[in-house]
Amino acid sequence: GDSVTQMEGPVTLSEEAFLTINCTYTATGYPSLFWYVQYPGEGLQLLLKATKADDKGSNKGFEATYRKETTSFHLEKGSVQVSDSAVYFCALSNAGKSTFGDGTTLTVKP
Amino acid sequence: ETGVTQSPTHLIKTRGQQVTLRCSSQSGHNTVSWYQQALGQGPQFIFQYYREEENGRGNFPPRFSGLQFPNYSSELNVNALELDDSALYLCASSLRLADTQYFGPGTRLTVL
């Protein structure tokens, strides 16, 4: 079946540091790929998505590119802020089923 | 516009009992999915309903069942509860199949 593997955390960075959270997937067909974020005390919300190979999703300074050749969808941000502290989930949607990674906890220190 | 709501917020049951969790989709959304999220893990897909029909199912036993109503609200029923069923249960609605999902805050189920 489909699977998503994301970089184990927790990740701790200083404000304005560069962020990369790795995500790779295994799936048949042509899945859509997503990054979700869960801020402390809040529900899951969509951060960005890409629906086909080479698409780049972006939102709030975060970016991720759908790489079919490496089956990856790494999340990046050039300069993180304290307010970016949250749990980040990589996920795919394929033929009516969604598969999530286990999440990466990011803490940004001032 | 009202977001996705779930009830109850918290629930405590004993092993062997049955439970019903409820979800109200965002207005106009005809697709709802249910997930189980154990502590420290990502959400696990239980099933999806589209226009009142089950559209996809994850690796959960038949004692996990669901319904979607004409107004697109939804229920998740779990029979013969086991200790491992303790988790956060999330529902998510979308405007159409394969569209962006909007998650509710979840129901925390504890099985003793």
mmCIF file of C-alpha atoms in Angstrom:
data_model
loop_
_atom_site.group_PDB
_atom_site.id
_atom_site.type_symbol
_atom_site.label_atom_id
_atom_site.label_comp_id
_atom_site.label_asym_id
_atom_site.label_seq_id
_atom_site.Cartn_x
_atom_site.Cartn_y
_atom_site.Cartn_z
ATOM 1 C CA GLY A 1 0.000 0.000 0.000
ATOM 2 C CA ASP A 2 0.865 3.672 -0.053
ATOM 3 C CA SER A 3 3.248 5.066 2.547
ATOM 4 C CA VAL A 4 4.794 8.373 3.605
ATOM 5 C CA THR A 5 8.091 8.682 5.442
ATOM 6 C CA GLN A 6 9.099 11.982 6.890
ATOM 7 C CA MET A 7 12.124 13.219 8.726
ATOM 8 C CA GLU A 8 12.078 12.302 12.358
ATOM 9 C CA GLY A 9 12.026 15.108 14.849
ATOM 10 C CA PRO A 10 12.031 17.030 16.896
ATOM 11 C CA VAL A 11 13.775 19.821 15.009
ATOM 12 C CA THR A 12 14.998 22.880 16.896
ATOM 13 C CA LEU A 13 16.160 25.984 15.019
ATOM 14 C CA SER A 14 17.019 29.563 15.822
ATOM 15 C CA GLU A 15 14.888 32.325 14.374
ATOM 16 C CA GLU A 16 15.809 33.199 10.749
ATOM 17 C CA ALA A 17 17.442 29.809 10.154
ATOM 18 C CA PHE A 18 16.769 27.782 7.002
ATOM 19 C CA LEU A 19 14.322 24.908 7.362
ATOM 20 C CA THR A 20 14.138 21.619 5.495
ATOM 21 C CA ILE A 21 11.840 18.776 6.505
ATOM 22 C CA ASN A 22 12.300 15.732 4.309
ATOM 23 C CA CYS A 23 9.381 13.686 3.015
ATOM 24 C CA THR A 24 9.438 10.689 0.696
ATOM 25 C CA TYR A 25 6.539 8.576 -0.453
ATOM 26 C CA THR A 26 5.616 5.260 -2.011
ATOM 27 C CA ALA A 27 2.449 5.099 -4.076
ATOM 28 C CA THR A 28 0.983 3.609 -7.218
ATOM 29 C CA GLY A 29 -0.486 5.900 -9.815
ATOM 30 C CA TYR A 30 -0.418 9.667 -9.521
ATOM 31 C CA PRO A 31 -1.053 10.859 -5.976
ATOM 32 C CA SER A 32 -1.526 14.436 -4.854
ATOM 33 C CA LEU A 33 0.902 15.566 -2.163
ATOM 34 C CA PHE A 34 0.270 17.787 0.835
ATOM 35 C CA TRP A 35 1.868 19.411 3.838
ATOM 36 C CA TYR A 36 -0.379 20.019 6.835
ATOM 37 C CA VAL A 37 0.483 21.979 9.958
ATOM 38 C CA GLN A 38 -0.849 21.697 13.488
ATOM 39 C CA TYR A 39 -0.136 24.687 15.704
ATOM 40 C CA PRO A 40 -0.238 24.195 19.486
ATOM 41 C CA GLY A 41 -3.832 23.822 20.654
ATOM 42 C CA GLU A 42 -5.254 23.979 17.139
ATOM 43 C CA GLY A 43 -6.526 21.522 14.534
ATOM 44 C CA LEU A 44 -4.815 20.293 11.389
ATOM 45 C CA GLN A 45 -4.770 22.774 8.551
ATOM 46 C CA LEU A 46 -3.512 22.591 5.002
ATOM 47 C CA LEU A 47 -0.212 24.406 4.474
ATOM 48 C CA LEU A 48 0.388 23.682 0.783
ATOM 49 C CA LYS A 49 -0.235 21.092 -1.903
ATOM 50 C CA ALA A 50 0.905 19.893 -5.318
ATOM 51 C CA THR A 51 -1.180 17.752 -7.617
ATOM 52 C CA LYS A 52 1.279 16.648 -10.306
ATOM 53 C CA ALA A 53 4.969 16.114 -10.939
ATOM 54 C CA ASP A 54 7.156 19.248 -10.895
ATOM 55 C CA ASP A 55 4.387 21.348 -9.344
ATOM 56 C CA LYS A 56 5.561 23.644 -6.572
ATOM 57 C CA GLY A 57 3.218 24.373 -3.678
ATOM 58 C CA SER A 58 3.829 27.496 -1.614
ATOM 59 C CA ASN A 59 2.227 29.346 1.268
ATOM 60 C CA LYS A 60 3.384 31.632 4.109
ATOM 61 C CA GLY A 61 6.992 31.447 2.853
ATOM 62 C CA PHE A 62 6.994 27.636 2.813
ATOM 63 C CA GLU A 63 7.631 25.736 -0.422
ATOM 64 C CA ALA A 64 7.682 22.125 -1.575
ATOM 65 C CA THR A 65 8.201 20.653 -5.048
ATOM 66 C CA TYR A 66 6.623 17.386 -6.234
ATOM 67 C CA ARG A 67 9.613 15.309 -7.412
ATOM 68 C CA LYS A 68 8.382 12.132 -9.073
ATOM 69 C CA GLU A 69 11.861 10.885 -9.980
ATOM 70 C CA THR A 70 12.938 10.874 -6.326
ATOM 71 C CA THR A 71 9.406 10.357 -4.902
ATOM 72 C CA SER A 72 9.950 13.299 -2.593
ATOM 73 C CA PHE A 73 8.122 16.404 -1.398
ATOM 74 C CA HIS A 74 10.530 18.172 0.943
ATOM 75 C CA LEU A 75 9.283 21.218 2.855
ATOM 76 C CA GLU A 76 11.529 24.315 2.917
ATOM 77 C CA LYS A 77 11.455 27.817 4.329
ATOM 78 C CA GLY A 78 14.236 30.333 3.994
ATOM 79 C CA SER A 79 13.854 32.090 7.327
ATOM 80 C CA VAL A 80 11.768 30.590 10.124
ATOM 81 C CA GLN A 81 9.998 32.562 12.828
ATOM 82 C CA VAL A 82 9.037 31.642 16.380
ATOM 83 C CA SER A 83 5.417 31.536 15.178
ATOM 84 C CA ASP A 84 6.310 28.627 12.849
ATOM 85 C CA SER A 85 6.697 26.328 15.857
ATOM 86 C CA ALA A 86 4.249 23.493 15.196
ATOM 87 C CA VAL A 87 3.934 19.878 14.075
ATOM 88 C CA TYR A 88 4.222 19.380 10.308
ATOM 89 C CA PHE A 89 2.675 16.400 8.496
ATOM 90 C CA CYS A 90 3.435 15.239 4.978
ATOM 91 C CA ALA A 91 0.541 13.403 3.303
ATOM 92 C CA LEU A 92 -0.636 11.991 0.005
ATOM 93 C CA SER A 93 -4.065 11.401 -1.479
ATOM 94 C CA ASN A 94 -4.512 8.545 -3.935
ATOM 95 C CA ALA A 95 -7.718 7.015 -5.302
ATOM 96 C CA GLY A 96 -9.873 8.206 -2.434
ATOM 97 C CA LYS A 97 -7.421 7.276 0.325
ATOM 98 C CA SER A 98 -5.167 9.601 2.296
ATOM 99 C CA THR A 99 -1.894 8.548 3.915
ATOM 100 C CA PHE A 100 -0.031 10.683 6.451
ATOM 101 C CA GLY A 101 3.485 10.629 7.821
ATOM 102 C CA ASP A 102 4.057 10.602 11.559
ATOM 103 C CA GLY A 103 4.772 14.309 11.816
ATOM 104 C CA THR A 104 7.828 16.416 12.593
ATOM 105 C CA THR A 105 7.810 18.776 15.552
ATOM 106 C CA LEU A 106 9.513 22.082 14.841
ATOM 107 C CA THR A 107 10.556 24.434 17.631
ATOM 108 C CA VAL A 108 11.950 27.840 16.711
ATOM 109 C CA LYS A 109 13.831 29.709 19.434
ATOM 110 C CA PRO A 110 14.240 33.497 19.470
ATOM 111 C CA GLU B 1 -18.955 30.367 7.135
ATOM 112 C CA THR B 2 -18.992 27.655 9.798
ATOM 113 C CA GLY B 3 -16.047 25.297 9.818
ATOM 114 C CA VAL B 4 -16.037 21.583 10.493
ATOM 115 C CA THR B 5 -17.383 20.757 13.938
ATOM 116 C CA GLN B 6 -17.217 17.515 15.895
ATOM 117 C CA SER B 7 -18.979 16.227 18.974
ATOM 118 C CA PRO B 8 -18.365 15.338 21.660
ATOM 119 C CA THR B 9 -14.985 16.855 22.458
ATOM 120 C CA HIS B 10 -14.007 14.133 24.882
ATOM 121 C CA LEU B 11 -15.462 10.719 25.614
ATOM 122 C CA ILE B 12 -14.614 7.920 28.038
ATOM 123 C CA LYS B 13 -15.874 4.401 27.398
ATOM 124 C CA THR B 14 -15.088 0.939 28.710
ATOM 125 C CA ARG B 15 -13.878 -2.023 26.702
ATOM 126 C CA GLY B 16 -16.648 -3.788 24.784
ATOM 127 C CA GLN B 17 -18.942 -0.769 24.615
ATOM 128 C CA GLN B 18 -20.082 0.998 21.460
ATOM 129 C CA VAL B 19 -19.537 4.651 20.575
ATOM 130 C CA THR B 20 -20.898 7.137 18.021
ATOM 131 C CA LEU B 21 -18.941 10.222 17.031
ATOM 132 C CA ARG B 22 -20.478 13.040 15.020
ATOM 133 C CA CYS B 23 -19.200 15.496 12.457
ATOM 134 C CA SER B 24 -20.801 18.479 10.740
ATOM 135 C CA SER B 25 -19.153 19.290 7.456
ATOM 136 C CA GLN B 26 -18.376 22.755 6.246
ATOM 137 C CA SER B 27 -21.302 24.227 4.347
ATOM 138 C CA GLY B 28 -21.634 22.852 0.803
ATOM 139 C CA HIS B 29 -19.069 20.081 1.274
ATOM 140 C CA ASN B 30 -20.226 16.693 -0.049
ATOM 141 C CA THR B 31 -17.194 14.612 0.932
ATOM 142 C CA VAL B 32 -16.149 13.620 4.440
ATOM 143 C CA SER B 33 -13.249 11.506 5.658
ATOM 144 C CA TRP B 34 -12.562 10.059 9.102
ATOM 145 C CA TYR B 35 -9.140 9.516 10.645
ATOM 146 C CA GLN B 36 -7.739 7.965 13.809
ATOM 147 C CA GLN B 37 -4.713 9.701 15.315
ATOM 148 C CA ALA B 38 -2.841 7.920 18.088
ATOM 149 C CA LEU B 39 -0.557 9.951 20.324
ATOM 150 C CA GLY B 40 2.657 10.906 18.547
ATOM 151 C CA GLN B 41 1.543 9.525 15.180
ATOM 152 C CA GLY B 42 0.015 10.862 12.026
ATOM 153 C CA PRO B 43 -3.677 10.460 11.221
ATOM 154 C CA GLN B 44 -4.650 7.012 9.898
ATOM 155 C CA PHE B 45 -7.354 6.986 7.236
ATOM 156 C CA ILE B 46 -10.479 5.081 8.302
ATOM 157 C CA PHE B 47 -12.896 5.769 5.425
ATOM 158 C CA GLN B 48 -14.349 8.407 3.150
ATOM 159 C CA TYR B 49 -17.954 9.145 2.208
ATOM 160 C CA TYR B 50 -19.040 10.949 -0.927
ATOM 161 C CA ARG B 51 -22.695 11.869 -1.374
ATOM 162 C CA GLU B 52 -23.777 9.314 1.257
ATOM 163 C CA GLU B 53 -21.808 6.399 -0.236
ATOM 164 C CA GLU B 54 -18.561 4.946 1.095
ATOM 165 C CA ASN B 55 -15.859 5.891 -1.406
ATOM 166 C CA GLY B 56 -12.721 4.407 0.121
ATOM 167 C CA ARG B 57 -11.625 2.553 3.227
ATOM 168 C CA GLY B 58 -8.369 2.123 5.109
ATOM 169 C CA ASN B 59 -7.133 -0.901 7.038
ATOM 170 C CA PHE B 60 -9.714 -0.854 9.798
ATOM 171 C CA PRO B 61 -11.939 -3.788 10.831
ATOM 172 C CA PRO B 62 -15.685 -3.843 10.075
ATOM 173 C CA ARG B 63 -16.531 -2.815 13.651
ATOM 174 C CA PHE B 64 -15.613 0.698 12.425
ATOM 175 C CA SER B 65 -18.576 1.863 10.377
ATOM 176 C CA GLY B 66 -19.948 5.164 9.211
ATOM 177 C CA LEU B 67 -22.846 7.063 7.778
ATOM 178 C CA GLN B 68 -23.224 10.263 5.817
ATOM 179 C CA PHE B 69 -26.602 11.962 5.884
ATOM 180 C CA PRO B 70 -28.410 13.964 3.161
ATOM 181 C CA ASN B 71 -27.254 17.200 4.795
ATOM 182 C CA TYR B 72 -23.694 15.784 4.564
ATOM 183 C CA SER B 73 -23.208 15.509 8.311
ATOM 184 C CA SER B 74 -21.579 12.242 9.281
ATOM 185 C CA GLU B 75 -21.204 9.643 12.018
ATOM 186 C CA LEU B 76 -18.430 7.243 12.934
ATOM 187 C CA ASN B 77 -19.557 4.185 14.897
ATOM 188 C CA VAL B 78 -17.190 1.840 16.660
ATOM 189 C CA ASN B 79 -18.480 -1.412 18.149
ATOM 190 C CA ALA B 80 -16.841 -3.701 20.692
ATOM 191 C CA LEU B 81 -14.346 -1.064 21.791
ATOM 192 C CA GLU B 82 -10.792 -2.164 22.508
ATOM 193 C CA LEU B 83 -8.124 -0.405 24.562
ATOM 194 C CA ASP B 84 -6.171 0.354 21.356
ATOM 195 C CA ASP B 85 -9.108 2.371 20.050
ATOM 196 C CA SER B 86 -8.091 5.155 22.435
ATOM 197 C CA ALA B 87 -7.097 8.016 20.141
ATOM 198 C CA LEU B 88 -8.075 11.363 18.669
ATOM 199 C CA TYR B 89 -10.698 10.913 15.934
ATOM 200 C CA LEU B 90 -10.675 13.541 13.223
ATOM 201 C CA CYS B 91 -13.126 14.238 10.477
ATOM 202 C CA ALA B 92 -12.357 16.322 7.427
ATOM 203 C CA SER B 93 -14.701 17.641 4.766
ATOM 204 C CA SER B 94 -14.048 18.839 1.241
ATOM 205 C CA LEU B 95 -16.080 20.580 -1.424
ATOM 206 C CA ARG B 96 -15.558 17.740 -3.869
ATOM 207 C CA LEU B 97 -13.653 14.487 -4.130
ATOM 208 C CA ALA B 98 -9.873 15.001 -4.184
ATOM 209 C CA ASP B 99 -10.302 18.620 -3.115
ATOM 210 C CA THR B 100 -8.631 20.341 -0.152
ATOM 211 C CA GLN B 101 -9.704 18.820 3.165
ATOM 212 C CA TYR B 102 -10.748 20.967 6.132
ATOM 213 C CA PHE B 103 -10.285 19.275 9.479
ATOM 214 C CA GLY B 104 -12.401 19.483 12.590
ATOM 215 C CA PRO B 105 -10.863 19.782 16.071
ATOM 216 C CA GLY B 106 -11.347 16.085 16.806
ATOM 217 C CA THR B 107 -12.949 13.901 19.473
ATOM 218 C CA ARG B 108 -10.629 12.446 22.107
ATOM 219 C CA LEU B 109 -11.803 8.889 22.901
ATOM 220 C CA THR B 110 -10.437 7.060 25.920
ATOM 221 C CA VAL B 111 -11.224 3.363 26.348
ATOM 222 C CA LEU B 112 -10.682 1.945 29.840
#
